[in-house]
PDB file of C-alpha atoms in Angstrom:
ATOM      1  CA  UNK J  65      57.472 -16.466   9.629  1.00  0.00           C
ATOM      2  CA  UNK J  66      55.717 -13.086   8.851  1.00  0.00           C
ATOM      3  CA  UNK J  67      58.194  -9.647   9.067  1.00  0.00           C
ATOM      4  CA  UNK J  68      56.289  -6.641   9.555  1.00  0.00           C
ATOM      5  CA  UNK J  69      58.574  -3.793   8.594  1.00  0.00           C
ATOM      6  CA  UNK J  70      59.100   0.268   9.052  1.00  0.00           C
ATOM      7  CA  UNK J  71      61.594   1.863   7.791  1.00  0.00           C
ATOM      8  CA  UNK J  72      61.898   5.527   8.939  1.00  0.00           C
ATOM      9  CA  UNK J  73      64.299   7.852   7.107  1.00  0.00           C
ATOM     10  CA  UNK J  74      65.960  11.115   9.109  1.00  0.00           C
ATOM     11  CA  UNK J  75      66.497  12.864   6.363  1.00  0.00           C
ATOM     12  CA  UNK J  76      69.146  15.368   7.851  1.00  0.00           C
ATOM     13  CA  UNK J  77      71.271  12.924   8.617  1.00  0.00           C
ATOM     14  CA  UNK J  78      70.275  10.156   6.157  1.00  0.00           C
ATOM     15  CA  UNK J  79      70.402   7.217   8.618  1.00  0.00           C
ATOM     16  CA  UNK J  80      67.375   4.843   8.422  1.00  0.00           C
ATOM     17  CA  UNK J  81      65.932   3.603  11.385  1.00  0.00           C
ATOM     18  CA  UNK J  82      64.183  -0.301  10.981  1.00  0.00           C
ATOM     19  CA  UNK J  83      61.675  -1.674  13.437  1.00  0.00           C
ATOM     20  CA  UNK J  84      59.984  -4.705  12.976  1.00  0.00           C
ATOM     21  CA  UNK J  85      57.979  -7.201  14.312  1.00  0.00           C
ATOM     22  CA  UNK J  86      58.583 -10.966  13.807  1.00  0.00           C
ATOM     23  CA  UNK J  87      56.191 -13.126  13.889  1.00  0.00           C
ATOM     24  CA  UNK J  88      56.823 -17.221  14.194  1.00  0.00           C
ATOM     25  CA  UNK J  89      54.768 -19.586  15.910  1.00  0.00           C
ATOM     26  CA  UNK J  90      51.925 -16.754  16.438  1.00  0.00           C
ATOM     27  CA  UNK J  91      54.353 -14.930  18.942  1.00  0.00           C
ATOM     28  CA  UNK J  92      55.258 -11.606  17.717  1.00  0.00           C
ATOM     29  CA  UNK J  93      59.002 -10.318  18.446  1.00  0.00           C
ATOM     30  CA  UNK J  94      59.359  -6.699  19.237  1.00  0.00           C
ATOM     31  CA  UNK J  95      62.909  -5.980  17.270  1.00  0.00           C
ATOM     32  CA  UNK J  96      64.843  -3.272  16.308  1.00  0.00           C
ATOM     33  CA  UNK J  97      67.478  -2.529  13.160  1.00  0.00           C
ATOM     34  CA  UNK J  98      70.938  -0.688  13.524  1.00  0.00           C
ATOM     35  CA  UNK J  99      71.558   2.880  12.671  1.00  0.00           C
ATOM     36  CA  UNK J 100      73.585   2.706   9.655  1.00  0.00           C
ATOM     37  CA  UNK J 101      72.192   3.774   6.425  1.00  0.00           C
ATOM     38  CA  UNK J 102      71.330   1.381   3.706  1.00  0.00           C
ATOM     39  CA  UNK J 103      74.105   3.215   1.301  1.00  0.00           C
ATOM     40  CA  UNK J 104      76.741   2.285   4.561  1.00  0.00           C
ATOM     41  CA  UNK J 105      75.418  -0.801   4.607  1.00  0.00           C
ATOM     42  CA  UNK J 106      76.464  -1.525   0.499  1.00  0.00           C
ATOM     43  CA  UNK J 107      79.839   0.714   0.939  1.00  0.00           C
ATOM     44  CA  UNK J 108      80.029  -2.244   4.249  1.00  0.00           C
ATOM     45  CA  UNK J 109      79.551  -4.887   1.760  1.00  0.00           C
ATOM     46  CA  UNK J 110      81.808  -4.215  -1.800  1.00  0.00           C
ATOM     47  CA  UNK J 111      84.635  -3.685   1.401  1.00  0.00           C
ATOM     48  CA  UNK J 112      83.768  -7.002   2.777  1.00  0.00           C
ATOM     49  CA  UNK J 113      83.733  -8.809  -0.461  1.00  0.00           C
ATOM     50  CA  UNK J 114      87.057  -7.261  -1.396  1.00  0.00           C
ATOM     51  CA  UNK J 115      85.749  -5.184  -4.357  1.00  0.00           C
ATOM     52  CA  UNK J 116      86.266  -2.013  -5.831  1.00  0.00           C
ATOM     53  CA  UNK J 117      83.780   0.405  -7.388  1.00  0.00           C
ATOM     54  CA  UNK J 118      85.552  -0.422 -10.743  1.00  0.00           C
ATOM     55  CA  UNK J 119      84.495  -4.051 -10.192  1.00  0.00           C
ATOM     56  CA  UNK J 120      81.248  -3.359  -9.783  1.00  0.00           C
ATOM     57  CA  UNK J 121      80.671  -1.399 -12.552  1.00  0.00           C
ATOM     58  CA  UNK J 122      81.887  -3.938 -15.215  1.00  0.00           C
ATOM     59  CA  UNK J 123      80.242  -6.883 -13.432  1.00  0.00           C
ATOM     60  CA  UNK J 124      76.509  -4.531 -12.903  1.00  0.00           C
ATOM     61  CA  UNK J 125      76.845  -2.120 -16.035  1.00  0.00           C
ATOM     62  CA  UNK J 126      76.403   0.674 -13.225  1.00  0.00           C
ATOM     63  CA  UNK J 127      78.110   4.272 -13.528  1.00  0.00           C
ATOM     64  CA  UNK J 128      80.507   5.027 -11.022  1.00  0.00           C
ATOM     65  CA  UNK J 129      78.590   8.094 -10.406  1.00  0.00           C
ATOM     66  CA  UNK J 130      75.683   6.126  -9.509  1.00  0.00           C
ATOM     67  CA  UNK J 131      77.377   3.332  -7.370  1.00  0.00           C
ATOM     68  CA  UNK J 132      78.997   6.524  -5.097  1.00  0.00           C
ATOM     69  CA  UNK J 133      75.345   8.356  -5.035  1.00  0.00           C
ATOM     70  CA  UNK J 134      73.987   5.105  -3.687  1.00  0.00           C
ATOM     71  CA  UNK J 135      77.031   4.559  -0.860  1.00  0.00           C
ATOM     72  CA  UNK J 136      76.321   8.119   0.222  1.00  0.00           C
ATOM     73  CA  UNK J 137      72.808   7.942   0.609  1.00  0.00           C
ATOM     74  CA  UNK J 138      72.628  10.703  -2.149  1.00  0.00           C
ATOM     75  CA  UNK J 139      70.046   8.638  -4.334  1.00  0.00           C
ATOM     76  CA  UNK J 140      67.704   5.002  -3.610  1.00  0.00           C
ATOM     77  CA  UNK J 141      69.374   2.413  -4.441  1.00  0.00           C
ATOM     78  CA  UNK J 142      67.576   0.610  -7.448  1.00  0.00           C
ATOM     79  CA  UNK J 143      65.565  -2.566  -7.273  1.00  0.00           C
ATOM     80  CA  UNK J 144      67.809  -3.636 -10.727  1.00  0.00           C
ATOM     81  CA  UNK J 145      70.917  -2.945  -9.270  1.00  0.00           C
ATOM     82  CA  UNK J 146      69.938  -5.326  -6.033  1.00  0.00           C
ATOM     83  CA  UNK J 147      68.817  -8.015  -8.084  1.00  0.00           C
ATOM     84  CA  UNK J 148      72.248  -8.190  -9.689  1.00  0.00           C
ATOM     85  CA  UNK J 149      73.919  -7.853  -6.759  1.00  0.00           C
ATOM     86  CA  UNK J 150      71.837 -11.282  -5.722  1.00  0.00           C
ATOM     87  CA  UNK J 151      72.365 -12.919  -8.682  1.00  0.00           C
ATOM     88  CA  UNK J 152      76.237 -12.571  -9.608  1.00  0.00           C
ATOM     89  CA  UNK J 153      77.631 -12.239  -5.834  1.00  0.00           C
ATOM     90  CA  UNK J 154      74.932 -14.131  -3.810  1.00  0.00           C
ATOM     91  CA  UNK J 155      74.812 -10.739  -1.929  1.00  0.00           C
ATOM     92  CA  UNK J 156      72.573 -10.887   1.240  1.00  0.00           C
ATOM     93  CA  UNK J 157      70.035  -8.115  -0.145  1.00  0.00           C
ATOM     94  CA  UNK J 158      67.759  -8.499   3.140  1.00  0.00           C
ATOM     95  CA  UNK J 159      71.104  -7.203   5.111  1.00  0.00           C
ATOM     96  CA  UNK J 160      72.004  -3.972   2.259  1.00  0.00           C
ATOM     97  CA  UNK J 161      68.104  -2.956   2.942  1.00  0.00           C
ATOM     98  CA  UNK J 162      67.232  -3.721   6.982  1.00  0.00           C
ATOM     99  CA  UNK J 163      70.546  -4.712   8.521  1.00  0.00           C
ATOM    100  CA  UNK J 164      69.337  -8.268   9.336  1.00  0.00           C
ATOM    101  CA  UNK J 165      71.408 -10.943   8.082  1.00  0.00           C
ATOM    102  CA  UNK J 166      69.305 -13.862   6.743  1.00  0.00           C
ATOM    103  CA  UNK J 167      70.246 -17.300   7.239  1.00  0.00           C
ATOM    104  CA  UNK J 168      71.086 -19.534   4.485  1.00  0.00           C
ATOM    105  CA  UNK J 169      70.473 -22.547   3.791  1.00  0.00           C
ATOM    106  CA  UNK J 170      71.483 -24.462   0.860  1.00  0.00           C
ATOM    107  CA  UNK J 171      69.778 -27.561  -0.668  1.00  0.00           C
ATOM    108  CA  UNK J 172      71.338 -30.428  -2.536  1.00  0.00           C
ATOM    109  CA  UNK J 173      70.015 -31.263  -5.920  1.00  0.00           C
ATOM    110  CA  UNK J 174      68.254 -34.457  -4.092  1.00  0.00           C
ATOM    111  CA  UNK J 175      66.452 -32.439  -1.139  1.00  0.00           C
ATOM    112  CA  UNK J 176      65.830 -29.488  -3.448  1.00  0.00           C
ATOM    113  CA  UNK J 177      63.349 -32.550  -5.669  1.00  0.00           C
ATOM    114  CA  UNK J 178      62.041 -34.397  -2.377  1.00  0.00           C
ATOM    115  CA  UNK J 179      61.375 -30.743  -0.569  1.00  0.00           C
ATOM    116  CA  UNK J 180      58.954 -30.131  -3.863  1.00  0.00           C
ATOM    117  CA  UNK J 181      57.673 -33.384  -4.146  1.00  0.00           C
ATOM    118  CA  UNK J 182      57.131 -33.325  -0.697  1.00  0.00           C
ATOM    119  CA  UNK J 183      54.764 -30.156  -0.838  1.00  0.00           C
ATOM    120  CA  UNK J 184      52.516 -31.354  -3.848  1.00  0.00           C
ATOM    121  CA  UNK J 185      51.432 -34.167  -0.968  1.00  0.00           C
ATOM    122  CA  UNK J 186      48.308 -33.386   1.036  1.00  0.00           C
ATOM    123  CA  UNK J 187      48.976 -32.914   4.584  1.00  0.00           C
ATOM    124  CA  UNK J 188      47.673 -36.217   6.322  1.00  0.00           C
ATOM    125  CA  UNK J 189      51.218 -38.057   3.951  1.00  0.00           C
ATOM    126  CA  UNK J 190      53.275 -35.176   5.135  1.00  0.00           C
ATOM    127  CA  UNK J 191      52.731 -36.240   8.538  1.00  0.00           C
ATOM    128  CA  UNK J 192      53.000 -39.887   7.706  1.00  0.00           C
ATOM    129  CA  UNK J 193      56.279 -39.416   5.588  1.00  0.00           C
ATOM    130  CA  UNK J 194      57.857 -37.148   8.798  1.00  0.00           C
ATOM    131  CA  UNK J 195      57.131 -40.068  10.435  1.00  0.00           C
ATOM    132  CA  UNK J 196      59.077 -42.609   8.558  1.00  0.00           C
ATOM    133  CA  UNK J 197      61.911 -40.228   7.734  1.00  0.00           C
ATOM    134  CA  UNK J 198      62.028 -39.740  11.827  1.00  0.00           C
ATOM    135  CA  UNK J 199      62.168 -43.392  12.245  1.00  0.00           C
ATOM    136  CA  UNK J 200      64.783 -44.040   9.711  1.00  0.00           C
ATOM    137  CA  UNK J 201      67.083 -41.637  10.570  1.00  0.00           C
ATOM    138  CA  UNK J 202      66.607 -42.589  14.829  1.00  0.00           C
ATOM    139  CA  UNK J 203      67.441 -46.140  13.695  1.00  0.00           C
ATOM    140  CA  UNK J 204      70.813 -44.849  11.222  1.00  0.00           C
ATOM    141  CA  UNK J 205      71.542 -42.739  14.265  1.00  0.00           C
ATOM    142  CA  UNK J 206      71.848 -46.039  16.564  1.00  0.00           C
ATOM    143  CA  UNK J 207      73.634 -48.085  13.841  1.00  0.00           C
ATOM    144  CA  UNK J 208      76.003 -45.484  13.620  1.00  0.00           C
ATOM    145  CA  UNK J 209      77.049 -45.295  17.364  1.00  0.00           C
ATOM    146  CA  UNK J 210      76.931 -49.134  17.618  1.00  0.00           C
ATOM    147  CA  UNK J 211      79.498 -48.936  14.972  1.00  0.00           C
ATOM    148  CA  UNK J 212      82.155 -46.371  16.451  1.00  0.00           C
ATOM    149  CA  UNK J 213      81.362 -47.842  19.679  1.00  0.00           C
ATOM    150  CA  UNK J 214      82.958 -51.449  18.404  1.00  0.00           C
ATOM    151  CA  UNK J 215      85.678 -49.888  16.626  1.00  0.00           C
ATOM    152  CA  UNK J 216      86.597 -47.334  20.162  1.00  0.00           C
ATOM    153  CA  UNK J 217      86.256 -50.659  22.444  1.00  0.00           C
TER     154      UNK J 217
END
């Protein structure tokens, strides 16, 4: 997926207005963002996440001063500061900045290691492995409802 993004700033009222343009499967998506600022957005989140400025402060190292100039929209909010945000709340940093929510996903220990060995392999096993895995799970899948079909009947 490729995300072409604009971000345009009015700067008297200090609301940001996204566009972008999504493209997956070589069809590009036309889309458009919301109309609250990116400072809302963070003031949206600590309220969602039940914190306080105070908490955020001792867990970041931020100034309060700072934290309130970046919820008004008085100041950018720093690349630092978002990385922290990431990395001791999980925050969704994609939202704070565009107002898209990103999806997700999270990998197990043993489909984090076949997901990597799985890309070191040259295409041509890809599509042979996909094949297998396919197979297996079709034949699980029948197994399965053979199973809760004796134990229903």
């Amino acid at each position: 997926m490729k995300l072409i993004l604009t971000v345009r700033k009015c700067h008297f009222l200090h609301f940001y207005y996204i566009t972008y343009v999504r493209k997956v499967n070589n069809n590009f998506t036309f889309m458009r963002g919301d109309f609250m600022s990116i400072g809302m957005r963070l003031l949206a989140w600590r309220k969602e996440q039940g914190l306080k400025t105070t908490d955020l402060r001792d867990s970041t190292g931020i100034s309060l001063g700072a934290l309130s100039n970046y919820e008004n929209d008085r100041r950018e909010i720093s690349s630092n500061f978002l990385l922290k945000l990431q990395e001791i709340y999980n925050a969704d940093i994609y939202y704070i900045l565009t107002g898209v929510r990103m999806e997700r996903g999270i990998l197990t220990q043993n489909e984090q290691e076949m997901l990597e060995n799985f890309k070191v392999l040259p295409e041509r096993e890809q599509i042979k492995l996909i094949g297998i895995v396919e197979e297996k799970a079709q034949a699980y899948k029948v197994k399965s409802e053979k199973s809760s079909a004796s134990r229903t009947g």
